Amino acid sequence: MKYRRLTLEELKPLENEFIDFLVVNGVVADDWKHLLTYDIEKSNKILDAFSEVVFEDIMRKTQFLEFRSIGEFVTFSCTSDLIYMAGIRIDNREKKRIDFNDDHSIKQLLSQPSKNVKVFMDEKKYKDNREKEIFDMIERGCLISDGKLFKAIAMTGID
């Protein structure tokens, strides 16, 4: 599998889409119930295929990611060829005062920078496949974002 199987929690809100997926693939409700009882391997393959479709669609649509940790906030713009990174790093004395889970704190920090704040930027090519790399970043803790903070940080980093 390129991605992973959706969890039950992730599948629940996609129930209608899954039913449509089953129908398109020639599996009606009674057939699905039979597979769940008597052919777990085939039902798992169908779940895997649906999961691949869902994740592929999400990854293709993803344009921005962010990662928040103590003392560092990193945002990513995921273009077709490159990942651009824009981030903020705080030294040890300032870490306690900045809550990177609060967007207002980040915007305030950008508008009133201190000598203990470093804005950094970088870019890189995808190692292999764009969608797989984005998926791996999400699995490691990145969140999909709207890109507003990426743009704000990137504008701050321009000399």
Short mmCIF file of N, CA and C in Angstrom, two decimals:
data_model
loop_
_atom_site.label_atom_id
_atom_site.label_comp_id
_atom_site.label_asym_id
_atom_site.label_seq_id
_atom_site.Cartn_x
_atom_site.Cartn_y
_atom_site.Cartn_z
N MET A 1 0.83 -1.19 0.00
CA MET A 1 0.00 0.00 0.00
C MET A 1 0.87 1.25 0.00
N LYS A 2 0.43 2.24 -0.73
CA LYS A 2 1.14 3.51 -0.76
C LYS A 2 0.90 4.26 0.55
N TYR A 3 -0.31 4.19 1.06
CA TYR A 3 -0.66 4.91 2.28
C TYR A 3 -0.91 3.91 3.41
N ARG A 4 -2.09 3.95 4.01
CA ARG A 4 -2.46 3.00 5.05
C ARG A 4 -3.97 2.86 5.03
N ARG A 5 -4.45 1.86 5.71
CA ARG A 5 -5.90 1.67 5.80
C ARG A 5 -6.49 2.72 6.73
N LEU A 6 -7.60 3.28 6.33
CA LEU A 6 -8.32 4.22 7.19
C LEU A 6 -8.76 3.51 8.47
N THR A 7 -8.73 4.23 9.57
CA THR A 7 -9.23 3.66 10.82
C THR A 7 -10.75 3.70 10.81
N LEU A 8 -11.38 2.97 11.72
CA LEU A 8 -12.83 2.97 11.83
C LEU A 8 -13.34 4.39 12.09
N GLU A 9 -12.62 5.11 12.93
CA GLU A 9 -12.98 6.50 13.24
C GLU A 9 -12.92 7.37 11.98
N GLU A 10 -11.93 7.14 11.14
CA GLU A 10 -11.81 7.91 9.90
C GLU A 10 -12.85 7.49 8.86
N LEU A 11 -13.24 6.21 8.89
CA LEU A 11 -14.22 5.70 7.93
C LEU A 11 -15.64 6.18 8.21
N LYS A 12 -15.99 6.34 9.48
CA LYS A 12 -17.38 6.67 9.83
C LYS A 12 -17.92 7.89 9.08
N PRO A 13 -17.20 9.02 9.06
CA PRO A 13 -17.77 10.17 8.33
C PRO A 13 -17.77 9.99 6.81
N LEU A 14 -17.11 8.95 6.32
CA LEU A 14 -17.04 8.69 4.88
C LEU A 14 -17.98 7.56 4.45
N GLU A 15 -18.96 7.26 5.28
CA GLU A 15 -19.85 6.12 5.03
C GLU A 15 -20.53 6.22 3.66
N ASN A 16 -21.08 7.38 3.31
CA ASN A 16 -21.76 7.52 2.02
C ASN A 16 -20.79 7.34 0.85
N GLU A 17 -19.60 7.92 0.98
CA GLU A 17 -18.59 7.76 -0.07
C GLU A 17 -18.17 6.30 -0.21
N PHE A 18 -18.08 5.59 0.93
CA PHE A 18 -17.70 4.18 0.88
C PHE A 18 -18.79 3.35 0.20
N ILE A 19 -20.04 3.65 0.51
CA ILE A 19 -21.15 2.93 -0.14
C ILE A 19 -21.09 3.17 -1.64
N ASP A 20 -20.87 4.42 -2.06
CA ASP A 20 -20.74 4.72 -3.49
C ASP A 20 -19.57 3.95 -4.11
N PHE A 21 -18.45 3.89 -3.38
CA PHE A 21 -17.27 3.15 -3.84
C PHE A 21 -17.60 1.67 -4.04
N LEU A 22 -18.33 1.10 -3.08
CA LEU A 22 -18.73 -0.31 -3.20
C LEU A 22 -19.60 -0.52 -4.43
N VAL A 23 -20.59 0.35 -4.62
CA VAL A 23 -21.51 0.21 -5.75
C VAL A 23 -20.76 0.31 -7.07
N VAL A 24 -19.87 1.30 -7.18
CA VAL A 24 -19.08 1.48 -8.41
C VAL A 24 -18.24 0.23 -8.69
N ASN A 25 -17.82 -0.44 -7.63
CA ASN A 25 -17.01 -1.64 -7.78
C ASN A 25 -17.84 -2.92 -7.77
N GLY A 26 -19.16 -2.78 -7.94
CA GLY A 26 -20.03 -3.93 -8.11
C GLY A 26 -20.34 -4.69 -6.83
N VAL A 27 -20.21 -4.04 -5.68
CA VAL A 27 -20.49 -4.71 -4.41
C VAL A 27 -21.73 -4.06 -3.79
N VAL A 28 -22.82 -4.85 -3.70
CA VAL A 28 -24.05 -4.35 -3.08
C VAL A 28 -24.03 -4.69 -1.59
N ALA A 29 -24.97 -4.14 -0.85
CA ALA A 29 -24.99 -4.28 0.62
C ALA A 29 -24.91 -5.73 1.08
N ASP A 30 -25.71 -6.61 0.48
CA ASP A 30 -25.70 -8.02 0.90
C ASP A 30 -24.35 -8.67 0.62
N ASP A 31 -23.75 -8.32 -0.52
CA ASP A 31 -22.42 -8.86 -0.84
C ASP A 31 -21.39 -8.40 0.18
N TRP A 32 -21.48 -7.13 0.59
CA TRP A 32 -20.52 -6.59 1.55
C TRP A 32 -20.66 -7.31 2.90
N LYS A 33 -21.89 -7.53 3.33
CA LYS A 33 -22.11 -8.25 4.60
C LYS A 33 -21.53 -9.66 4.51
N HIS A 34 -21.72 -10.30 3.37
CA HIS A 34 -21.18 -11.65 3.17
C HIS A 34 -19.65 -11.62 3.22
N LEU A 35 -19.04 -10.65 2.56
CA LEU A 35 -17.58 -10.55 2.57
C LEU A 35 -17.04 -10.33 3.98
N LEU A 36 -17.72 -9.49 4.75
CA LEU A 36 -17.27 -9.22 6.12
C LEU A 36 -17.29 -10.48 6.98
N THR A 37 -18.23 -11.36 6.69
CA THR A 37 -18.36 -12.58 7.48
C THR A 37 -17.50 -13.72 6.95
N TYR A 38 -17.47 -13.88 5.63
CA TYR A 38 -16.86 -15.08 5.06
C TYR A 38 -15.58 -14.87 4.25
N ASP A 39 -15.26 -13.64 3.93
CA ASP A 39 -14.06 -13.39 3.13
C ASP A 39 -13.37 -12.11 3.61
N ILE A 40 -12.81 -12.20 4.80
CA ILE A 40 -12.16 -11.05 5.43
C ILE A 40 -11.04 -10.50 4.55
N GLU A 41 -10.30 -11.39 3.92
CA GLU A 41 -9.18 -10.95 3.08
C GLU A 41 -9.67 -10.05 1.94
N LYS A 42 -10.75 -10.44 1.28
CA LYS A 42 -11.28 -9.62 0.18
C LYS A 42 -11.87 -8.31 0.72
N SER A 43 -12.57 -8.36 1.86
CA SER A 43 -13.12 -7.12 2.42
C SER A 43 -12.00 -6.17 2.82
N ASN A 44 -10.90 -6.72 3.34
CA ASN A 44 -9.75 -5.88 3.68
C ASN A 44 -9.12 -5.25 2.44
N LYS A 45 -9.07 -5.99 1.34
CA LYS A 45 -8.53 -5.44 0.09
C LYS A 45 -9.40 -4.29 -0.42
N ILE A 46 -10.71 -4.44 -0.26
CA ILE A 46 -11.63 -3.37 -0.68
C ILE A 46 -11.43 -2.14 0.21
N LEU A 47 -11.31 -2.36 1.53
CA LEU A 47 -11.04 -1.25 2.45
C LEU A 47 -9.71 -0.56 2.12
N ASP A 48 -8.71 -1.37 1.80
CA ASP A 48 -7.41 -0.81 1.42
C ASP A 48 -7.52 0.04 0.15
N ALA A 49 -8.24 -0.46 -0.83
CA ALA A 49 -8.40 0.28 -2.09
C ALA A 49 -9.14 1.60 -1.85
N PHE A 50 -10.19 1.57 -1.03
CA PHE A 50 -10.92 2.79 -0.70
C PHE A 50 -10.02 3.77 0.04
N SER A 51 -9.24 3.27 0.97
CA SER A 51 -8.32 4.11 1.73
C SER A 51 -7.32 4.79 0.81
N GLU A 52 -6.80 4.05 -0.15
CA GLU A 52 -5.85 4.61 -1.12
C GLU A 52 -6.48 5.75 -1.90
N VAL A 53 -7.73 5.56 -2.34
CA VAL A 53 -8.43 6.60 -3.11
C VAL A 53 -8.63 7.85 -2.25
N VAL A 54 -9.06 7.66 -1.01
CA VAL A 54 -9.31 8.79 -0.11
C VAL A 54 -8.02 9.56 0.16
N PHE A 55 -6.97 8.85 0.56
CA PHE A 55 -5.71 9.52 0.88
C PHE A 55 -5.09 10.19 -0.36
N GLU A 56 -5.16 9.54 -1.49
CA GLU A 56 -4.60 10.13 -2.71
C GLU A 56 -5.29 11.45 -3.03
N ASP A 57 -6.61 11.48 -2.89
CA ASP A 57 -7.37 12.70 -3.14
C ASP A 57 -6.97 13.81 -2.17
N ILE A 58 -6.86 13.48 -0.90
CA ILE A 58 -6.49 14.47 0.12
C ILE A 58 -5.08 15.00 -0.15
N MET A 59 -4.14 14.11 -0.44
CA MET A 59 -2.75 14.54 -0.64
C MET A 59 -2.61 15.40 -1.89
N ARG A 60 -3.35 15.08 -2.95
CA ARG A 60 -3.28 15.89 -4.18
C ARG A 60 -3.80 17.30 -3.93
N LYS A 61 -4.80 17.43 -3.07
CA LYS A 61 -5.39 18.74 -2.78
C LYS A 61 -4.59 19.54 -1.75
N THR A 62 -3.71 18.89 -1.02
CA THR A 62 -2.97 19.57 0.05
C THR A 62 -1.93 20.52 -0.55
N GLN A 63 -2.00 21.78 -0.11
CA GLN A 63 -1.05 22.78 -0.57
C GLN A 63 -0.15 23.28 0.55
N PHE A 64 -0.67 23.28 1.78
CA PHE A 64 0.09 23.81 2.90
C PHE A 64 0.03 22.87 4.10
N LEU A 65 1.15 22.77 4.80
CA LEU A 65 1.25 22.00 6.04
C LEU A 65 1.90 22.88 7.09
N GLU A 66 1.73 22.49 8.35
CA GLU A 66 2.44 23.17 9.43
C GLU A 66 2.79 22.16 10.52
N PHE A 67 3.85 22.49 11.23
CA PHE A 67 4.30 21.65 12.34
C PHE A 67 4.64 22.56 13.51
N ARG A 68 4.03 22.30 14.66
CA ARG A 68 4.25 23.13 15.85
C ARG A 68 4.93 22.30 16.93
N SER A 69 5.95 22.89 17.53
CA SER A 69 6.63 22.23 18.65
C SER A 69 7.12 23.32 19.60
N ILE A 70 7.66 22.92 20.72
CA ILE A 70 8.17 23.89 21.68
C ILE A 70 9.36 24.61 21.06
N GLY A 71 9.23 25.92 20.96
CA GLY A 71 10.34 26.73 20.46
C GLY A 71 10.46 26.80 18.96
N GLU A 72 9.58 26.12 18.23
CA GLU A 72 9.70 26.15 16.77
C GLU A 72 8.33 25.95 16.12
N PHE A 73 8.11 26.71 15.09
CA PHE A 73 6.90 26.59 14.28
C PHE A 73 7.34 26.58 12.83
N VAL A 74 6.99 25.54 12.09
CA VAL A 74 7.44 25.40 10.71
C VAL A 74 6.22 25.22 9.81
N THR A 75 6.18 25.99 8.72
CA THR A 75 5.11 25.86 7.75
C THR A 75 5.71 25.43 6.41
N PHE A 76 4.89 24.79 5.59
CA PHE A 76 5.36 24.27 4.31
C PHE A 76 4.36 24.62 3.21
N SER A 77 4.88 25.03 2.08
CA SER A 77 4.08 25.20 0.87
C SER A 77 4.48 24.08 -0.07
N CYS A 78 3.52 23.23 -0.41
CA CYS A 78 3.80 22.04 -1.21
C CYS A 78 3.37 22.28 -2.65
N THR A 79 4.30 22.72 -3.48
CA THR A 79 4.01 22.96 -4.89
C THR A 79 4.18 21.64 -5.65
N SER A 80 4.01 21.69 -6.95
CA SER A 80 4.11 20.44 -7.71
C SER A 80 5.53 19.88 -7.75
N ASP A 81 6.55 20.75 -7.69
CA ASP A 81 7.93 20.30 -7.80
C ASP A 81 8.76 20.42 -6.53
N LEU A 82 8.43 21.41 -5.69
CA LEU A 82 9.25 21.71 -4.51
C LEU A 82 8.39 21.88 -3.27
N ILE A 83 9.02 21.65 -2.12
CA ILE A 83 8.43 22.01 -0.83
C ILE A 83 9.21 23.23 -0.34
N TYR A 84 8.47 24.31 -0.10
CA TYR A 84 9.08 25.51 0.48
C TYR A 84 8.78 25.50 1.97
N MET A 85 9.77 25.85 2.77
CA MET A 85 9.62 25.86 4.22
C MET A 85 9.85 27.28 4.72
N ALA A 86 9.00 27.71 5.64
CA ALA A 86 9.19 28.99 6.33
C ALA A 86 8.88 28.74 7.80
N GLY A 87 9.79 29.12 8.67
CA GLY A 87 9.60 28.81 10.08
C GLY A 87 10.11 29.88 11.01
N ILE A 88 9.78 29.69 12.28
CA ILE A 88 10.21 30.58 13.35
C ILE A 88 10.84 29.70 14.42
N ARG A 89 12.00 30.12 14.88
CA ARG A 89 12.68 29.39 15.96
C ARG A 89 12.95 30.39 17.08
N ILE A 90 12.69 29.96 18.32
CA ILE A 90 12.87 30.81 19.50
C ILE A 90 13.97 30.21 20.37
N ASP A 91 14.82 31.07 20.94
CA ASP A 91 15.84 30.53 21.84
C ASP A 91 15.20 30.16 23.19
N ASN A 92 15.95 29.49 24.04
CA ASN A 92 15.42 28.92 25.29
C ASN A 92 14.73 29.92 26.20
N ARG A 93 15.21 31.14 26.30
CA ARG A 93 14.60 32.11 27.22
C ARG A 93 13.20 32.52 26.79
N GLU A 94 12.95 32.53 25.50
CA GLU A 94 11.66 32.99 24.99
C GLU A 94 10.62 31.87 24.89
N LYS A 95 11.05 30.62 24.88
CA LYS A 95 10.14 29.50 24.64
C LYS A 95 8.93 29.51 25.57
N LYS A 96 9.15 29.84 26.82
CA LYS A 96 8.08 29.77 27.81
C LYS A 96 6.99 30.80 27.53
N ARG A 97 7.32 31.88 26.84
CA ARG A 97 6.36 32.95 26.62
C ARG A 97 5.57 32.80 25.32
N ILE A 98 6.00 31.96 24.44
CA ILE A 98 5.35 31.83 23.13
C ILE A 98 4.59 30.52 23.05
N ASP A 99 3.29 30.63 22.79
CA ASP A 99 2.44 29.45 22.61
C ASP A 99 2.20 29.28 21.11
N PHE A 100 2.94 28.37 20.49
CA PHE A 100 2.82 28.17 19.05
C PHE A 100 1.52 27.50 18.65
N ASN A 101 0.71 27.11 19.63
CA ASN A 101 -0.61 26.58 19.31
C ASN A 101 -1.64 27.69 19.18
N ASP A 102 -1.23 28.92 19.42
CA ASP A 102 -2.10 30.09 19.35
C ASP A 102 -1.65 30.97 18.17
N ASP A 103 -2.47 31.02 17.13
CA ASP A 103 -2.12 31.79 15.93
C ASP A 103 -1.89 33.27 16.25
N HIS A 104 -2.64 33.81 17.19
CA HIS A 104 -2.48 35.22 17.57
C HIS A 104 -1.06 35.47 18.10
N SER A 105 -0.55 34.56 18.92
CA SER A 105 0.81 34.71 19.45
C SER A 105 1.85 34.73 18.34
N ILE A 106 1.65 33.88 17.34
CA ILE A 106 2.58 33.83 16.21
C ILE A 106 2.54 35.14 15.43
N LYS A 107 1.34 35.63 15.14
CA LYS A 107 1.21 36.88 14.39
C LYS A 107 1.81 38.04 15.18
N GLN A 108 1.60 38.04 16.50
CA GLN A 108 2.16 39.10 17.34
C GLN A 108 3.69 39.02 17.30
N LEU A 109 4.22 37.82 17.36
CA LEU A 109 5.67 37.63 17.32
C LEU A 109 6.25 38.14 16.00
N LEU A 110 5.54 37.87 14.90
CA LEU A 110 6.02 38.33 13.59
C LEU A 110 5.97 39.85 13.46
N SER A 111 4.98 40.47 14.09
CA SER A 111 4.86 41.93 13.98
C SER A 111 5.79 42.66 14.94
N GLN A 112 6.23 41.97 16.02
CA GLN A 112 7.14 42.57 16.99
C GLN A 112 8.30 41.61 17.24
N PRO A 113 9.15 41.41 16.23
CA PRO A 113 10.24 40.44 16.38
C PRO A 113 11.24 40.84 17.47
N SER A 114 11.85 39.84 18.06
CA SER A 114 12.87 40.07 19.07
C SER A 114 14.17 39.45 18.58
N LYS A 115 15.27 39.81 19.22
CA LYS A 115 16.57 39.26 18.81
C LYS A 115 16.66 37.77 19.08
N ASN A 116 15.76 37.24 19.90
CA ASN A 116 15.75 35.81 20.23
C ASN A 116 14.92 34.99 19.24
N VAL A 117 14.37 35.67 18.23
CA VAL A 117 13.53 35.01 17.24
C VAL A 117 14.27 34.92 15.92
N LYS A 118 14.30 33.73 15.36
CA LYS A 118 14.94 33.55 14.06
C LYS A 118 13.88 33.08 13.06
N VAL A 119 13.73 33.80 11.98
CA VAL A 119 12.87 33.39 10.88
C VAL A 119 13.76 32.70 9.86
N PHE A 120 13.39 31.50 9.45
CA PHE A 120 14.21 30.78 8.49
C PHE A 120 13.36 30.27 7.33
N MET A 121 14.01 30.12 6.19
CA MET A 121 13.33 29.64 4.98
C MET A 121 14.25 28.68 4.24
N ASP A 122 13.64 27.74 3.54
CA ASP A 122 14.41 26.79 2.75
C ASP A 122 13.47 26.18 1.71
N GLU A 123 14.03 25.41 0.83
CA GLU A 123 13.24 24.67 -0.16
C GLU A 123 13.96 23.38 -0.50
N LYS A 124 13.19 22.41 -0.97
CA LYS A 124 13.80 21.15 -1.39
C LYS A 124 12.90 20.46 -2.41
N LYS A 125 13.52 19.60 -3.20
CA LYS A 125 12.77 18.77 -4.13
C LYS A 125 12.20 17.58 -3.36
N TYR A 126 11.12 17.03 -3.88
CA TYR A 126 10.56 15.82 -3.29
C TYR A 126 11.54 14.67 -3.50
N LYS A 127 11.65 13.82 -2.51
CA LYS A 127 12.56 12.68 -2.63
C LYS A 127 12.08 11.71 -3.70
N ASP A 128 10.77 11.49 -3.74
CA ASP A 128 10.23 10.51 -4.68
C ASP A 128 8.90 11.01 -5.22
N ASN A 129 7.85 10.77 -4.48
CA ASN A 129 6.50 11.09 -4.90
C ASN A 129 5.92 12.17 -4.00
N ARG A 130 5.40 13.25 -4.60
CA ARG A 130 4.87 14.38 -3.83
C ARG A 130 3.82 13.95 -2.81
N GLU A 131 2.81 13.21 -3.26
CA GLU A 131 1.71 12.84 -2.38
C GLU A 131 2.17 11.94 -1.24
N LYS A 132 3.06 11.01 -1.53
CA LYS A 132 3.57 10.11 -0.49
C LYS A 132 4.39 10.90 0.53
N GLU A 133 5.18 11.85 0.08
CA GLU A 133 5.99 12.65 1.01
C GLU A 133 5.10 13.51 1.91
N ILE A 134 4.04 14.08 1.35
CA ILE A 134 3.09 14.86 2.16
C ILE A 134 2.42 13.95 3.17
N PHE A 135 2.01 12.77 2.74
CA PHE A 135 1.39 11.81 3.66
C PHE A 135 2.33 11.47 4.81
N ASP A 136 3.59 11.20 4.49
CA ASP A 136 4.57 10.86 5.53
C ASP A 136 4.76 12.02 6.51
N MET A 137 4.74 13.25 6.01
CA MET A 137 4.87 14.41 6.89
C MET A 137 3.66 14.51 7.83
N ILE A 138 2.48 14.22 7.32
CA ILE A 138 1.28 14.24 8.16
C ILE A 138 1.35 13.14 9.20
N GLU A 139 1.80 11.97 8.81
CA GLU A 139 1.92 10.86 9.76
C GLU A 139 2.93 11.19 10.87
N ARG A 140 3.91 12.06 10.58
CA ARG A 140 4.91 12.45 11.58
C ARG A 140 4.49 13.67 12.40
N GLY A 141 3.27 14.18 12.17
CA GLY A 141 2.76 15.25 13.03
C GLY A 141 2.41 16.55 12.35
N CYS A 142 2.66 16.69 11.07
CA CYS A 142 2.24 17.92 10.38
C CYS A 142 0.72 17.93 10.24
N LEU A 143 0.17 19.13 10.18
CA LEU A 143 -1.26 19.30 9.97
C LEU A 143 -1.47 20.07 8.67
N ILE A 144 -2.55 19.75 7.97
CA ILE A 144 -2.91 20.50 6.78
C ILE A 144 -3.37 21.88 7.23
N SER A 145 -2.92 22.92 6.52
CA SER A 145 -3.30 24.28 6.92
C SER A 145 -3.78 25.08 5.71
N ASP A 146 -4.24 26.30 5.99
CA ASP A 146 -4.75 27.17 4.93
C ASP A 146 -3.66 28.02 4.28
N GLY A 147 -2.45 28.01 4.81
CA GLY A 147 -1.34 28.73 4.21
C GLY A 147 -1.17 30.17 4.66
N LYS A 148 -2.08 30.68 5.46
CA LYS A 148 -1.98 32.08 5.90
C LYS A 148 -0.70 32.32 6.71
N LEU A 149 -0.38 31.41 7.61
CA LEU A 149 0.83 31.60 8.42
C LEU A 149 2.09 31.38 7.60
N PHE A 150 2.05 30.47 6.62
CA PHE A 150 3.21 30.32 5.73
C PHE A 150 3.49 31.65 5.04
N LYS A 151 2.45 32.25 4.49
CA LYS A 151 2.62 33.52 3.76
C LYS A 151 3.11 34.62 4.69
N ALA A 152 2.58 34.67 5.91
CA ALA A 152 3.00 35.71 6.86
C ALA A 152 4.47 35.54 7.23
N ILE A 153 4.89 34.31 7.50
CA ILE A 153 6.29 34.07 7.87
C ILE A 153 7.20 34.32 6.67
N ALA A 154 6.80 33.86 5.49
CA ALA A 154 7.62 34.05 4.29
C ALA A 154 7.80 35.54 4.00
N MET A 155 6.77 36.33 4.19
CA MET A 155 6.88 37.78 3.96
C MET A 155 7.81 38.42 4.98
N THR A 156 7.81 37.93 6.21
CA THR A 156 8.69 38.45 7.25
C THR A 156 10.15 38.13 6.93
N GLY A 157 10.37 36.97 6.32
CA GLY A 157 11.74 36.53 6.02
C GLY A 157 12.37 37.22 4.83
N ILE A 158 11.59 38.01 4.09
CA ILE A 158 12.14 38.73 2.93
C ILE A 158 12.86 39.97 3.42
N ASP A 159 14.11 40.11 2.99
CA ASP A 159 14.91 41.28 3.40
C ASP A 159 14.57 42.50 2.58
#
